[in-house]
N, CA, C and O of each residue as an XYZ file, in Angstrom:
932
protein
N     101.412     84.313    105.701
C     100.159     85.066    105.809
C     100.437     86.427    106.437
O     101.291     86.632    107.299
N      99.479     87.483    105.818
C     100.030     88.885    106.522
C      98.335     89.589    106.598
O      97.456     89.567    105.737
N      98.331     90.215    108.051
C      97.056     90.473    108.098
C      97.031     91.948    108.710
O      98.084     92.468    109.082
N      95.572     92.740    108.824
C      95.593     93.892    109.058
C      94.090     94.146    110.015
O      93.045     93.503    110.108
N      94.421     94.981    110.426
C      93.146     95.153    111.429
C      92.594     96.542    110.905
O      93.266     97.510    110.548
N      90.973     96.394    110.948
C      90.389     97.778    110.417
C      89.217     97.690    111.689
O      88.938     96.823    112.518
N      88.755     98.894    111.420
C      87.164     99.172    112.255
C      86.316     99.889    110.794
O      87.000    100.508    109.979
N      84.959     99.748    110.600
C      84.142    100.175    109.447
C      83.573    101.486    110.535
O      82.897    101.608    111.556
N      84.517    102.523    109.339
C      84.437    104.052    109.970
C      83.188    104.808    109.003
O      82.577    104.245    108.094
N      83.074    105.652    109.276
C      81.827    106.538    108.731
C      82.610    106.525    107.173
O      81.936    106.042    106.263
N      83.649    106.905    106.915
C      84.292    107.317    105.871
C      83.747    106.198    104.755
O      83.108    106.532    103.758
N      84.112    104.773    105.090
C      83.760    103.643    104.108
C      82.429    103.116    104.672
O      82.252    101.902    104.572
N      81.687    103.689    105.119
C      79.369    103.374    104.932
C      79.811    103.848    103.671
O      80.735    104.429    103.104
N      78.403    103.174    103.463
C      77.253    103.814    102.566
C      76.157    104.834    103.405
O      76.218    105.359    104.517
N      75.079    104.854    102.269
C      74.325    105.270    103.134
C      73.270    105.054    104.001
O      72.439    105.887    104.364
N      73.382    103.427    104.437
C      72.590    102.571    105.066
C      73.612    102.026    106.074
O      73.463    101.104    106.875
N      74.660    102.787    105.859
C      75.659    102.265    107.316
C      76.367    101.539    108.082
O      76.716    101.302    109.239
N      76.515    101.052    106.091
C      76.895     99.346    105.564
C      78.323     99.544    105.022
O      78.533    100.585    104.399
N      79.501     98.514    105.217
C      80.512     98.856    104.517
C      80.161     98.952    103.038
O      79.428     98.180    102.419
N      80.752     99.942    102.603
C      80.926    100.070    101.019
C      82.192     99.050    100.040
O      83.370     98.854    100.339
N      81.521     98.610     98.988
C      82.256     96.998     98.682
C      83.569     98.241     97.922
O      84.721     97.896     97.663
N      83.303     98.925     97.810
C      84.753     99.801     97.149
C      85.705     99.930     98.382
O      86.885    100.003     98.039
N      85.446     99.987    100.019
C      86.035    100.200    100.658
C      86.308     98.982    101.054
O      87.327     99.066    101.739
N      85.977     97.967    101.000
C      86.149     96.350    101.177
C      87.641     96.081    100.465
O      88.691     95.661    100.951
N      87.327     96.453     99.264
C      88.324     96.077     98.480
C      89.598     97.104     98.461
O      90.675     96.776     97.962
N      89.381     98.273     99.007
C      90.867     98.901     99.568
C      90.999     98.266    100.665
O      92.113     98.526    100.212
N      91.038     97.743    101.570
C      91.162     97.158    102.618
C      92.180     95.449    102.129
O      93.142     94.784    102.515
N      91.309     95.460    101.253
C      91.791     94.029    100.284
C      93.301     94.182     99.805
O      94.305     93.510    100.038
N      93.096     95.216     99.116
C      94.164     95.494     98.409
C      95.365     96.138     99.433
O      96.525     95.875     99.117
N      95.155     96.901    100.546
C      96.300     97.733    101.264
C      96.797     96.126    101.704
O      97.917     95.851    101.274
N      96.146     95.078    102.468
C      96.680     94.241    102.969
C      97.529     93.499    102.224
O      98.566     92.990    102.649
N      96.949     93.400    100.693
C      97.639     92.583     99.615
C      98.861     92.839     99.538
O      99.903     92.217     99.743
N      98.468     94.255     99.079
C     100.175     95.109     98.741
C     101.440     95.256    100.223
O     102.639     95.439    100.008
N     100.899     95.141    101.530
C     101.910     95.266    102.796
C     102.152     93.650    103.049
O     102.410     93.145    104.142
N     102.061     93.209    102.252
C     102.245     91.410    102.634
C     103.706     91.123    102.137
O     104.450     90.402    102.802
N     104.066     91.642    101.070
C     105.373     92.153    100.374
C     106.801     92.058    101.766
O     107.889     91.484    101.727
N     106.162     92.878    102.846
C     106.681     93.232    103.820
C     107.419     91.903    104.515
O     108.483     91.754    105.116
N     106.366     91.046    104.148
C     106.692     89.470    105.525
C     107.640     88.257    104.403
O     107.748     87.033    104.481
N     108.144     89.147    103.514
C     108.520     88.546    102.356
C     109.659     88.591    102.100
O     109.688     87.971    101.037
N     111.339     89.089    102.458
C     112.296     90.035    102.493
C     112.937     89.407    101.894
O     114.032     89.307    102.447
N     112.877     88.783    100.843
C     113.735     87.794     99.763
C     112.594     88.856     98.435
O     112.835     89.845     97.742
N     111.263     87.905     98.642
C     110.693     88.687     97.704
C     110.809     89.837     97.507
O     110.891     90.236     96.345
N     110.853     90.793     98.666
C     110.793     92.710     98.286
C     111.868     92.896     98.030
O     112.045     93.809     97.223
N     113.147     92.147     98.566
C     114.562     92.550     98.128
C     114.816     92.233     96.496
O     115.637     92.954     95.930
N     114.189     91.252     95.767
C     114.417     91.001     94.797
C     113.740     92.205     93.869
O     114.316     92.956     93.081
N     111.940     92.127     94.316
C     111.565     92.954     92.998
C     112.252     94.426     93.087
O     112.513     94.904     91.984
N     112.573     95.193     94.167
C     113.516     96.185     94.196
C     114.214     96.545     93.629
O     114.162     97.682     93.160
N     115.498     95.441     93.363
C     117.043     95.324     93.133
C     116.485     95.252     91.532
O     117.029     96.058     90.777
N     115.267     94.205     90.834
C     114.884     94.139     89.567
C     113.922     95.523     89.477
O     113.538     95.603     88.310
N     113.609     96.183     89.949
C     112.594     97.281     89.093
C     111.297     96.898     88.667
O     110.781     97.168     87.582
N     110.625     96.001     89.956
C     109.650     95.463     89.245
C     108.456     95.713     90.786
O     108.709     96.022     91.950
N     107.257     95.429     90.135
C     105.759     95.600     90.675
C     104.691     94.069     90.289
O     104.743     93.256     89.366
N     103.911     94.185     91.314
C     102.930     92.840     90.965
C     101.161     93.957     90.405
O     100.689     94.543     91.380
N     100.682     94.091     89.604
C     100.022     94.454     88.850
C      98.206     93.364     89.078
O      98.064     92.181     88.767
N      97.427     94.028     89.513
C      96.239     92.723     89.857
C      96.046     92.733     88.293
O      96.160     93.711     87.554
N      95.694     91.291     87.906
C      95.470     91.003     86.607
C      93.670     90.298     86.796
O      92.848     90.139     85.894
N      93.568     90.097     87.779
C      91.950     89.584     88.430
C      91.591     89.329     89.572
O      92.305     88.719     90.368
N      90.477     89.737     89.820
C      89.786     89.020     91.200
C      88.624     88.782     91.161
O      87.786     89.237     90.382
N      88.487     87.997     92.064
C      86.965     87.204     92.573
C      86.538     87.069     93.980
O      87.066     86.291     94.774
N      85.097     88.237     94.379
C      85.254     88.555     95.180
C      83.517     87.360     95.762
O      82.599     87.160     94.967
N      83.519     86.917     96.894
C      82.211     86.143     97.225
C      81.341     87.241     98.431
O      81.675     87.136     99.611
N      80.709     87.827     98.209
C      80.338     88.643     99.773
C      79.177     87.606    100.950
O      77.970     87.420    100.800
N      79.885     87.203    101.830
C      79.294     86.252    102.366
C      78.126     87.221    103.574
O      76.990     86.998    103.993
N      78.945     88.123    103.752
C      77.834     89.242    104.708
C      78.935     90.609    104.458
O      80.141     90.728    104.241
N      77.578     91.681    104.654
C      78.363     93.190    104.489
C      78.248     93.601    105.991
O      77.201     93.859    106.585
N      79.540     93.616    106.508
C      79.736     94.437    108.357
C      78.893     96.152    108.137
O      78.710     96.939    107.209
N      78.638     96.088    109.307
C      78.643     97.547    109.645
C      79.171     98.586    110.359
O      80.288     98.633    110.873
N      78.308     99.417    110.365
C      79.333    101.010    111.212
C      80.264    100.152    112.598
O      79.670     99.120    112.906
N      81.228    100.328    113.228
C      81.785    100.309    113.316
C      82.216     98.620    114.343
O      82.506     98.300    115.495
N      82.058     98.144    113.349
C      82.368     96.426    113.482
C      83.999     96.643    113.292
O      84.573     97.426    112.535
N      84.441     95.888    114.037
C      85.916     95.312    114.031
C      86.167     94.242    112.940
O      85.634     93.133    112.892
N      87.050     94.747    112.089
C      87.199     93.691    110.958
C      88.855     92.734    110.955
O      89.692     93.246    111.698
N      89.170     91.867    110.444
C      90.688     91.517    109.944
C      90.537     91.084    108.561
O      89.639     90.505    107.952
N      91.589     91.500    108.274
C      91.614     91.395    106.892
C      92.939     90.563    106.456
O      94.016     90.841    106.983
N      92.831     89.495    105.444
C      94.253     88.298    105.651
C      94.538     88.337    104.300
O      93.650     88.626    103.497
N      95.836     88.045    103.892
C      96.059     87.767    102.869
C      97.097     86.285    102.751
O      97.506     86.016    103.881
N      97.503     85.495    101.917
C      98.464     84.539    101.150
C      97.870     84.124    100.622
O      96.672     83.872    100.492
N      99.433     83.908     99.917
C     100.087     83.181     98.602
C     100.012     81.746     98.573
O     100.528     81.058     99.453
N      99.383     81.267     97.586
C      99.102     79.985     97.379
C      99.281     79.606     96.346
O      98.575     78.630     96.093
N     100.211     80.049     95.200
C     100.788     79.384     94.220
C     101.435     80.665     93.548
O     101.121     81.853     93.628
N     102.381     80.058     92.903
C     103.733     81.145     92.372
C     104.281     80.714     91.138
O     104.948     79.695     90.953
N     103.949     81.566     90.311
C     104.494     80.832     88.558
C     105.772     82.275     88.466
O     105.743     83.381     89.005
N     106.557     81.790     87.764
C     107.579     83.021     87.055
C     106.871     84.467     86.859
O     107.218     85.639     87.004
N     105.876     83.881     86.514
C     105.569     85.394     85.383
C     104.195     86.180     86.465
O     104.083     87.405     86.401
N     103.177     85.330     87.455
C     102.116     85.203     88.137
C     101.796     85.139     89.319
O     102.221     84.104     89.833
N     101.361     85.635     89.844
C     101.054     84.605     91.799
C      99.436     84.684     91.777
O      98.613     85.318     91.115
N      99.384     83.776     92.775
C      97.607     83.739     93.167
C      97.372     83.924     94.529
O      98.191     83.216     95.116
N      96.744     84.454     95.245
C      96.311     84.499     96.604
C      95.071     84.826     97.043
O      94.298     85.480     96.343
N      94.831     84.483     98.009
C      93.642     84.578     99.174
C      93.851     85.732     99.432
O      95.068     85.909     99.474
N      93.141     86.891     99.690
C      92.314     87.715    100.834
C      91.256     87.308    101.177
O      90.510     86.774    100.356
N      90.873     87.468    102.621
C      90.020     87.417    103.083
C      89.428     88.228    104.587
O      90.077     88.138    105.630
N      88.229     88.944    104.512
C      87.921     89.633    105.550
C      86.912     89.289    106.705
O      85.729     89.048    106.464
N      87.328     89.281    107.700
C      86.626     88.155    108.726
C      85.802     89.466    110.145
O      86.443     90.512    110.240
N      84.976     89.392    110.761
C      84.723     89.788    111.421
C      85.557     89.418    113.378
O      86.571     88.857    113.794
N      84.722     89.925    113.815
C      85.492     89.910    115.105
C      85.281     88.913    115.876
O      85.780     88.894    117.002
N      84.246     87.569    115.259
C      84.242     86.583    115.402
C      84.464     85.553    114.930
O      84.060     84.424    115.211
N      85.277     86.004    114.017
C      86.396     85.174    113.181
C      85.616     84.412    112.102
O      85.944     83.384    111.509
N      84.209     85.354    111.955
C      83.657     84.344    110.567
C      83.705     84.964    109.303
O      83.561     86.162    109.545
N      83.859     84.770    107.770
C      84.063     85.785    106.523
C      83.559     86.448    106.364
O      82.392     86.070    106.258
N      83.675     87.481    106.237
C      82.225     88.448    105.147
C      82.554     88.488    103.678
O      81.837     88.227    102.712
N      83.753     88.859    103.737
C      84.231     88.310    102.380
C      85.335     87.678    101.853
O      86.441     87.990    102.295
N      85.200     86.530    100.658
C      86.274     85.810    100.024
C      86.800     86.148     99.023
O      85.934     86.504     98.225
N      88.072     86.255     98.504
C      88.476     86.433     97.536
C      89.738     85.951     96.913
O      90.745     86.089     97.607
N      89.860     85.480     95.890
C      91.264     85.030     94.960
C      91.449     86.097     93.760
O      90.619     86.746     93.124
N      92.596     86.041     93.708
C      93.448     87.383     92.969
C      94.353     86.579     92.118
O      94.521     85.394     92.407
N      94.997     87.142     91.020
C      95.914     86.153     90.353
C      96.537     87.740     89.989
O      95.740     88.575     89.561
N      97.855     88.078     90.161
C      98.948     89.402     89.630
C      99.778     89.421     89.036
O     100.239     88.281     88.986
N     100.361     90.122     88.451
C     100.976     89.743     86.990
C     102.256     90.674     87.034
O     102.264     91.890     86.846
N     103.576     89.677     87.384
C     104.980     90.625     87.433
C     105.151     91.582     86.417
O     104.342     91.321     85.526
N     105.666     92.334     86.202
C     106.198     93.393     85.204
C     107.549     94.306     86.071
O     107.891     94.466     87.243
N     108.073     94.793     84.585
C     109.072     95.551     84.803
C     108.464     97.409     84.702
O     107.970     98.065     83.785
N     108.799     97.710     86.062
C     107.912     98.988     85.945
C     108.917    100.357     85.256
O     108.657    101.536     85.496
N     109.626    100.078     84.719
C     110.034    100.711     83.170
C     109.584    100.712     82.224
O     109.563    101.715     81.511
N     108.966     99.358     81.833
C     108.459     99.071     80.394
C     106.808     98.690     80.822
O     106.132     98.545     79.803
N     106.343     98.576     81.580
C     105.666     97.974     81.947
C     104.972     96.767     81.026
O     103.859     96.834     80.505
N     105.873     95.685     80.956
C     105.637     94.570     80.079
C     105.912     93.456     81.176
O     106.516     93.874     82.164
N     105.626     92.315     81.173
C     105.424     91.251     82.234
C     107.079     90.708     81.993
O     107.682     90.616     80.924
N     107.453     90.463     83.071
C     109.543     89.966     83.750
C     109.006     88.614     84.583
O     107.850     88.401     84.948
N     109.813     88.031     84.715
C     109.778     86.761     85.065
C     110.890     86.909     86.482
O     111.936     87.552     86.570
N     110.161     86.004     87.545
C     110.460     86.210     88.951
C     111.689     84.552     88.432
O     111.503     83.546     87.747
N     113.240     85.277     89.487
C     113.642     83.814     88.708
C     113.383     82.645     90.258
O     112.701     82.856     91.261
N     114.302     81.335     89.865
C     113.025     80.602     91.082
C     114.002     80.442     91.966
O     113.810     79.336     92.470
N     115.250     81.093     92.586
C     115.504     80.894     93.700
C     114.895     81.902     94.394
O     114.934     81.709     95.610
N     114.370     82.863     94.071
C     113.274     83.841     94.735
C     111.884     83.164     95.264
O     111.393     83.304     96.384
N     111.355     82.363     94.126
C     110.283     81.655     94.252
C     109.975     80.442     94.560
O     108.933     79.828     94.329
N     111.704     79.846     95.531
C     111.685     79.081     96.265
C     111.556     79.190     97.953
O     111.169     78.424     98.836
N     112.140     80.681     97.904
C     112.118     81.159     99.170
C     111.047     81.352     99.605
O     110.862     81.269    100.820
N     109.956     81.689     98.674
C     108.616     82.280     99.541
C     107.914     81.346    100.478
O     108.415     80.227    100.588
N     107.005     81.576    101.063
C     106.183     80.893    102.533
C     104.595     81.325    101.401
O     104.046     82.409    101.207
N     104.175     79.461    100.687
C     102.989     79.016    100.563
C     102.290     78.430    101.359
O     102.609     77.512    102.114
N     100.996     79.092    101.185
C      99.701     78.721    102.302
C      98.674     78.242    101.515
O      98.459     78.810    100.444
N      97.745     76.943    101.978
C      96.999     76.202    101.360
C      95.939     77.220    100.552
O      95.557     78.367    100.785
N      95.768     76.656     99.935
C      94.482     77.398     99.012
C      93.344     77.611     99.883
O      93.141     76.502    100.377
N      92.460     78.451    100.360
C      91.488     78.528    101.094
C      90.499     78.170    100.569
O      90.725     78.099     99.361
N      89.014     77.761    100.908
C      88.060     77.227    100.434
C      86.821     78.361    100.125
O      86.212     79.121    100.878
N      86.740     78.108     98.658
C      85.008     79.385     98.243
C      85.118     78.973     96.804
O      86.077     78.309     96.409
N      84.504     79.218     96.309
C      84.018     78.495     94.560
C      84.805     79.720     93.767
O      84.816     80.946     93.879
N      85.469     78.735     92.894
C      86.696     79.475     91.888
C      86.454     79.598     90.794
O      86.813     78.623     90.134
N      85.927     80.478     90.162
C      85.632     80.492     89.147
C      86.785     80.998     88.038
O      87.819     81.553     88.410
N      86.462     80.723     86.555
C      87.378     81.721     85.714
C      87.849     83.373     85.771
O      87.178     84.400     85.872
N      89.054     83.176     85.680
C      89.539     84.399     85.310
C      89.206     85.677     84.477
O      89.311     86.895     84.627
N      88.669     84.651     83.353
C      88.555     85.512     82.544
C      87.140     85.711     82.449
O      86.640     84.608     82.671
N      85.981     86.791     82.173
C      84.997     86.681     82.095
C      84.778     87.494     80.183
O      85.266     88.469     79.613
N      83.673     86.276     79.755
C      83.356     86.217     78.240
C      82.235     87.241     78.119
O      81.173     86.990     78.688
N      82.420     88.750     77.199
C      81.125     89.429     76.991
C      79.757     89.013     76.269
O      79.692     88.687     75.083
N      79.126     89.047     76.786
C      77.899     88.671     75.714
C      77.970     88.705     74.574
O      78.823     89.482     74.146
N      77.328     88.088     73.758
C      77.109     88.425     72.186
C      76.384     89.478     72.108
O      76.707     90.437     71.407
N      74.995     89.422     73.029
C      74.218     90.780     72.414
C      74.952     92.228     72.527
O      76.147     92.283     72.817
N      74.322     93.184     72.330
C      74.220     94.217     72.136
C      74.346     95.083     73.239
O      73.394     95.848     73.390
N      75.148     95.154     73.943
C      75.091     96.380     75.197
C      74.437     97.725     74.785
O      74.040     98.083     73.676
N      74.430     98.406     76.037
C      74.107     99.635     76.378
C      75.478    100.448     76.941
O      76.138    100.350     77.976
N      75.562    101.194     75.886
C      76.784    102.307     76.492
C      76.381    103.122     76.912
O      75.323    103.519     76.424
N      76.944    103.832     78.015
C      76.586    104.550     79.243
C      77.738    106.043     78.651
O      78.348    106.084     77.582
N      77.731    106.711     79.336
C      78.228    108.206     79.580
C      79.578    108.283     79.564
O      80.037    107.421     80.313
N      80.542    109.029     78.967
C      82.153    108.234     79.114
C      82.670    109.083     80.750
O      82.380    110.190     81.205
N      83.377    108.163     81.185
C      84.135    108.536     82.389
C      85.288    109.198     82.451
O      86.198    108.473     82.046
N      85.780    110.614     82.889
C      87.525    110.908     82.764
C      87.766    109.871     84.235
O      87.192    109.281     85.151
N      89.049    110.189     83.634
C      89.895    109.012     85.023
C      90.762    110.436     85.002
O      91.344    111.019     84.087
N      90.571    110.773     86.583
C      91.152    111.773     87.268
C      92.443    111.668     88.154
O      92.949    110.583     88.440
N      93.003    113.044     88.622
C      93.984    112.755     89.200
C      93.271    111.654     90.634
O      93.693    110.534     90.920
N      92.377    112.232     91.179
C      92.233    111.201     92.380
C      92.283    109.723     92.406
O      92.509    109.006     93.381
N      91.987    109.305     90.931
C      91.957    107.799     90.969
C      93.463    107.071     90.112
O      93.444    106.217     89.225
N      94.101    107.424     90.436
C      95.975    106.852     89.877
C      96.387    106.771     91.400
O      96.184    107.644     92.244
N      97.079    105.405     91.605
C      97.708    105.145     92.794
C      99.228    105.046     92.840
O      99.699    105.581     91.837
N      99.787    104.749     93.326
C     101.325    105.222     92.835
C     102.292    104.246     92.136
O     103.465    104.136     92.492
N     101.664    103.436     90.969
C     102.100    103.044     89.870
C     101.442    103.609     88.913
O     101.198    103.106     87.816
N     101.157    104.587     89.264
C     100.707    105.940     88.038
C      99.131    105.297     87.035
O      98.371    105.927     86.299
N      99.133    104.413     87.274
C      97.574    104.234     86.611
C      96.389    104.449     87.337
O      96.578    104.708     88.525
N      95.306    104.416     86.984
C      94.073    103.782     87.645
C      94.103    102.845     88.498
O      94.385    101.706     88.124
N      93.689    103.248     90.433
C      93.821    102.009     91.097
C      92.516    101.257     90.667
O      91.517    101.558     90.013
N      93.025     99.999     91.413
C      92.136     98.607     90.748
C      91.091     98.634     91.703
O      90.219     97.784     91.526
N      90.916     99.629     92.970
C      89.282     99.740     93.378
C      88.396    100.498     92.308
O      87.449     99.975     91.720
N      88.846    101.854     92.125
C      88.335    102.400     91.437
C      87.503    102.235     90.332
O      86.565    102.991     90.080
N      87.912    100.989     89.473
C      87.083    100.701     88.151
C      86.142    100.284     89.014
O      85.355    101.231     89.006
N      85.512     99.097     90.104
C      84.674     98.585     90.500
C      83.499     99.923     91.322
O      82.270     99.870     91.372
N      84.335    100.925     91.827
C      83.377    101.902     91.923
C      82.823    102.416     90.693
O      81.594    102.380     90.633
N      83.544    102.966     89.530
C      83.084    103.734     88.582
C      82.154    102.549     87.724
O      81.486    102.966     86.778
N      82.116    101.256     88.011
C      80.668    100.282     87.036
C      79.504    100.198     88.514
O      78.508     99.480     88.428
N      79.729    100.842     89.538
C      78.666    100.195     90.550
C      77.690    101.445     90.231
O      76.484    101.295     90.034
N      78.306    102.616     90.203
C      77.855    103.448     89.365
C      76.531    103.438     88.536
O      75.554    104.164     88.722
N      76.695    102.447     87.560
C      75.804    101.750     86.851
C      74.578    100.506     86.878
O      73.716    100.060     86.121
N      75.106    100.267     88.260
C      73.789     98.973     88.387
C      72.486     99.669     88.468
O      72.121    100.838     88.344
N      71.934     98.577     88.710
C      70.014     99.168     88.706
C      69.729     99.396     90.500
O      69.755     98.635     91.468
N      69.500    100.628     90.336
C      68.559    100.886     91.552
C      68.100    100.023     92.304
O      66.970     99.564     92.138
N      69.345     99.438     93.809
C      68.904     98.479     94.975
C      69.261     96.805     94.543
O      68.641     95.785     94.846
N      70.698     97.003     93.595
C      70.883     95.581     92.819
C      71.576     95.340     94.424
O      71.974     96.303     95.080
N      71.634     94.253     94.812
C      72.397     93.951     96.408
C      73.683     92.846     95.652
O      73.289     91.819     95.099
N      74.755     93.073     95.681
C      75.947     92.300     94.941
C      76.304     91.308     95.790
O      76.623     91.499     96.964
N      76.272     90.456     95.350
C      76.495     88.714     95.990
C      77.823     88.242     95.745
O      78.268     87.216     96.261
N      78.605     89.149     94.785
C      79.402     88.018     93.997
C      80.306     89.261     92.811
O      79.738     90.158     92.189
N      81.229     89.069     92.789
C      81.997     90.400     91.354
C      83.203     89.217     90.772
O      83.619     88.325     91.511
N      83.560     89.350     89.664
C      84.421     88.674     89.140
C      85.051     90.007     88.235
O      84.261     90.540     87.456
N      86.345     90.514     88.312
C      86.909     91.047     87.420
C      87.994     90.933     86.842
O      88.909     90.545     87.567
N      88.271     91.154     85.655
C      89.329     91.348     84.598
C      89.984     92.226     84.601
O      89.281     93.175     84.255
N      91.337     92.668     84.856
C      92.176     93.673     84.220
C      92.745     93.680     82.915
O      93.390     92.644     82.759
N      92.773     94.401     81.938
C      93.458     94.116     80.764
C      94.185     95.234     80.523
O      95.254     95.002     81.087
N      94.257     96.408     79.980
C      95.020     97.606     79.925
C      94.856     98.499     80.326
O      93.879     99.164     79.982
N      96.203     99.154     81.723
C      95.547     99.590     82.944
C      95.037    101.230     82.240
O      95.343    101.605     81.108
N      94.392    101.846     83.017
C      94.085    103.136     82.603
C      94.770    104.077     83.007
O      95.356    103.912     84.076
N      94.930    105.449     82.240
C      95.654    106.258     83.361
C      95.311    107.686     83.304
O      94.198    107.902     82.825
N      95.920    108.613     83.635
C      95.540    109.874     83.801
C      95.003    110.323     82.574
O      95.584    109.915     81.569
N      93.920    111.152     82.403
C      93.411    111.668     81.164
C      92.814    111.151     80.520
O      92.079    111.735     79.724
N      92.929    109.249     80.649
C      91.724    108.773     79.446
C      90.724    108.334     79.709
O      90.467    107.945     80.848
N      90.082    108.292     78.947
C      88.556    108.604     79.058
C      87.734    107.006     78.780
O      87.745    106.384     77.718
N      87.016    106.577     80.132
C      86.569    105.194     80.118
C      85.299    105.485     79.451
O      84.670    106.487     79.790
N      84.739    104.487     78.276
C      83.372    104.022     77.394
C      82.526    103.025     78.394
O      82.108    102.005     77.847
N      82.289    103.154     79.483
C      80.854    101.775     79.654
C      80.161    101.308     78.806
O      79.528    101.968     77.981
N      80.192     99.971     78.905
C      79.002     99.238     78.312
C      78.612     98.377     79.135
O      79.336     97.592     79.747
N      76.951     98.514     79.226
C      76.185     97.553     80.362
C      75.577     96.544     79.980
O      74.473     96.741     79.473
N      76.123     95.015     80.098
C      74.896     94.314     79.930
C      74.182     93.244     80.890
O      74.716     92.362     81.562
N      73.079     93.510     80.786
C      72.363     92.953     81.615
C      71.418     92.131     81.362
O      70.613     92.124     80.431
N      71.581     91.269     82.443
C      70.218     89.959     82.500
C      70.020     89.510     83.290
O      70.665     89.795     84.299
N      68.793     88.322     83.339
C      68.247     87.644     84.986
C      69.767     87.254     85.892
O      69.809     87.346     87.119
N      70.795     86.875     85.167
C      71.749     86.309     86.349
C      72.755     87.319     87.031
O      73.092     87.299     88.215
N      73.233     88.340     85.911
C      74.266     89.378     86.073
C      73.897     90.510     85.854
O      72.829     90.858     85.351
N      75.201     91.488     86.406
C      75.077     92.593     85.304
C      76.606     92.700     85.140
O      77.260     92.200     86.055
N      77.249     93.244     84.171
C      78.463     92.963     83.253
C      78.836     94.192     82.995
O      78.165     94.496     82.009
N      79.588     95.214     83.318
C      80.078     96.275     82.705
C      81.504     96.511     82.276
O      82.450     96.592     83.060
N      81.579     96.617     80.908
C      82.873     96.560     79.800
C      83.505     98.154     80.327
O      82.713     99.096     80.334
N      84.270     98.274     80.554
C      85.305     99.625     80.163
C      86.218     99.516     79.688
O      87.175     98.792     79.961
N      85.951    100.688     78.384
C      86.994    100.455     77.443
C      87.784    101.988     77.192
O      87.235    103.022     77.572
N      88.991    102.002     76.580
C      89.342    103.016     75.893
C      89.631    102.765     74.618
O      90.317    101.877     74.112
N      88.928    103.798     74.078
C      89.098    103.514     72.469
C      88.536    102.452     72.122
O      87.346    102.242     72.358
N      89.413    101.507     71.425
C      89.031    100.124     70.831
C      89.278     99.096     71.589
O      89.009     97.992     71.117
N      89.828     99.175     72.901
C      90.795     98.499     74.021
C      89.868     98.578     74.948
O      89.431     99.678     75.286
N      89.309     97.118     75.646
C      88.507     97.250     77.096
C      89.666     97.064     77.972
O      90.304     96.013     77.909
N      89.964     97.926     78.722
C      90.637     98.460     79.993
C      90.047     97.120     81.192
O      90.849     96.602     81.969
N      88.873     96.799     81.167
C      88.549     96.213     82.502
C      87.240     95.700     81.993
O      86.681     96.191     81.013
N      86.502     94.131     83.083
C      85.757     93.965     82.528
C      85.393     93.782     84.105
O      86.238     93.297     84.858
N      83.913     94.243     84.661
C      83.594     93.880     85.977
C      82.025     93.324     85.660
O      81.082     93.946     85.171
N      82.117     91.577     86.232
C      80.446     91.254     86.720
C      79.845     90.826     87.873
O      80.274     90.083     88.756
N      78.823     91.376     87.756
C      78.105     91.812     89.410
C      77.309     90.530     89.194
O      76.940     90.220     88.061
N      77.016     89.722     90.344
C      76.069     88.969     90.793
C      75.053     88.990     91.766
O      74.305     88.021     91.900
């Protein structure tokens, strides 16, 4: 397990003085990615191979949103390890050690040359330190678009500010650029997202919104290719 300590600074409010779930999830993600660190079999390997862990999904539960300047921790492990995959827990706890938010991630090895998925071999993936699966409702990975008919929205450039330094689109970013789109005062309970083909400098994201009594669902695509699929609960 590898964990990080934050305080909710003016920078990540909103404007009710509430953490912002885009800043939740950098918080998510910095801890994800420095966990690597408590790992020195694992980082020595993907190194020596030329390789990166890529989020392929997450599922986020918001059990409460902290405020201005609440003391947070933020945790991450690994709780199962395939060749090609890993799955893990983040989770962000207040200063009384209760959640605000849950989340499972599943990431997807690749060779960051080709960027095509490499296989971790298993005396690497014997060495690692697994931690029990934590407890919150698991849903699928994959989330299915409606049949009906969306609403396409305005196309998005993906700018230099939003590429993190595996040169694509970071994986907060899409969840800001569909929150974008909810309805006026939707309060998010719940996000499930898809990665499929990452985005990167210059191209230009298509929204499509669909919505109903349970969700709201926003497709980003390029071209003929949905890039990402995020649904709000």
């Amino acid at each position: 397990m590898y964990s990080l300590n934050y305080k909710v600074t003016t920078s990540t409010c909103d404007s009710e003085g509430r953490l912002k779930l885009y800043s939740a999830l950098q918080m998510m993600q910095d801890c994800s990615e420095m966990w690597i660190d408590s790992e020195p079999n694992v980082k020595q390997y993907f190194t020596e191979q030329n390789m990166a862990q890529l989020l392929a999904a997450r599922q986020v539960e918001v059990i409460r949103v902290p405020e201005y300047k609440e003391e947070l921790t933020v945790t991450t492990s690994v709780y199962g390890m395939k060749p090609m995959f890993g799955f893990r827990n983040t989770f962000i706890y207040d200063a009384e050690g209760h959640p605000c938010y849950k989340t499972w991630s599943m990431g997807a090895f690749v060779d960051k040359s080709t960027g095509k998925l490499k296989r971790v071999d298993d005396k690497t993936i014997a060495s690692m330190s697994l931690e029990p699966q934590l407890e919150m409702t698991y849903k699928d990975r994959r989330i299915i678009l409606p049949k009906t008919e969306g609403e396409v929205q305005k196309p998005v450039n993906v700018l230099r500010a939003d590429i993190d330094y595996n040169r694509h689109m970071n994986n907060a970013n899409y969840v800001r650029v569909a929150m974008e789109l909810l309805p006026e005062g939707f309060e998010v309970r719940g996000v499930r997202v898809e990665y499929r083909v990452a985005a990167k400098l210059g191209d230009i994201l298509i929204p499509t919104v669909f919505q109903s009594e349970e969700s709201v669902i926003v497709s980003l695509a390029i071209g003929n290719e949905v890039s990402a699929i995020i649904e709000f609960i």
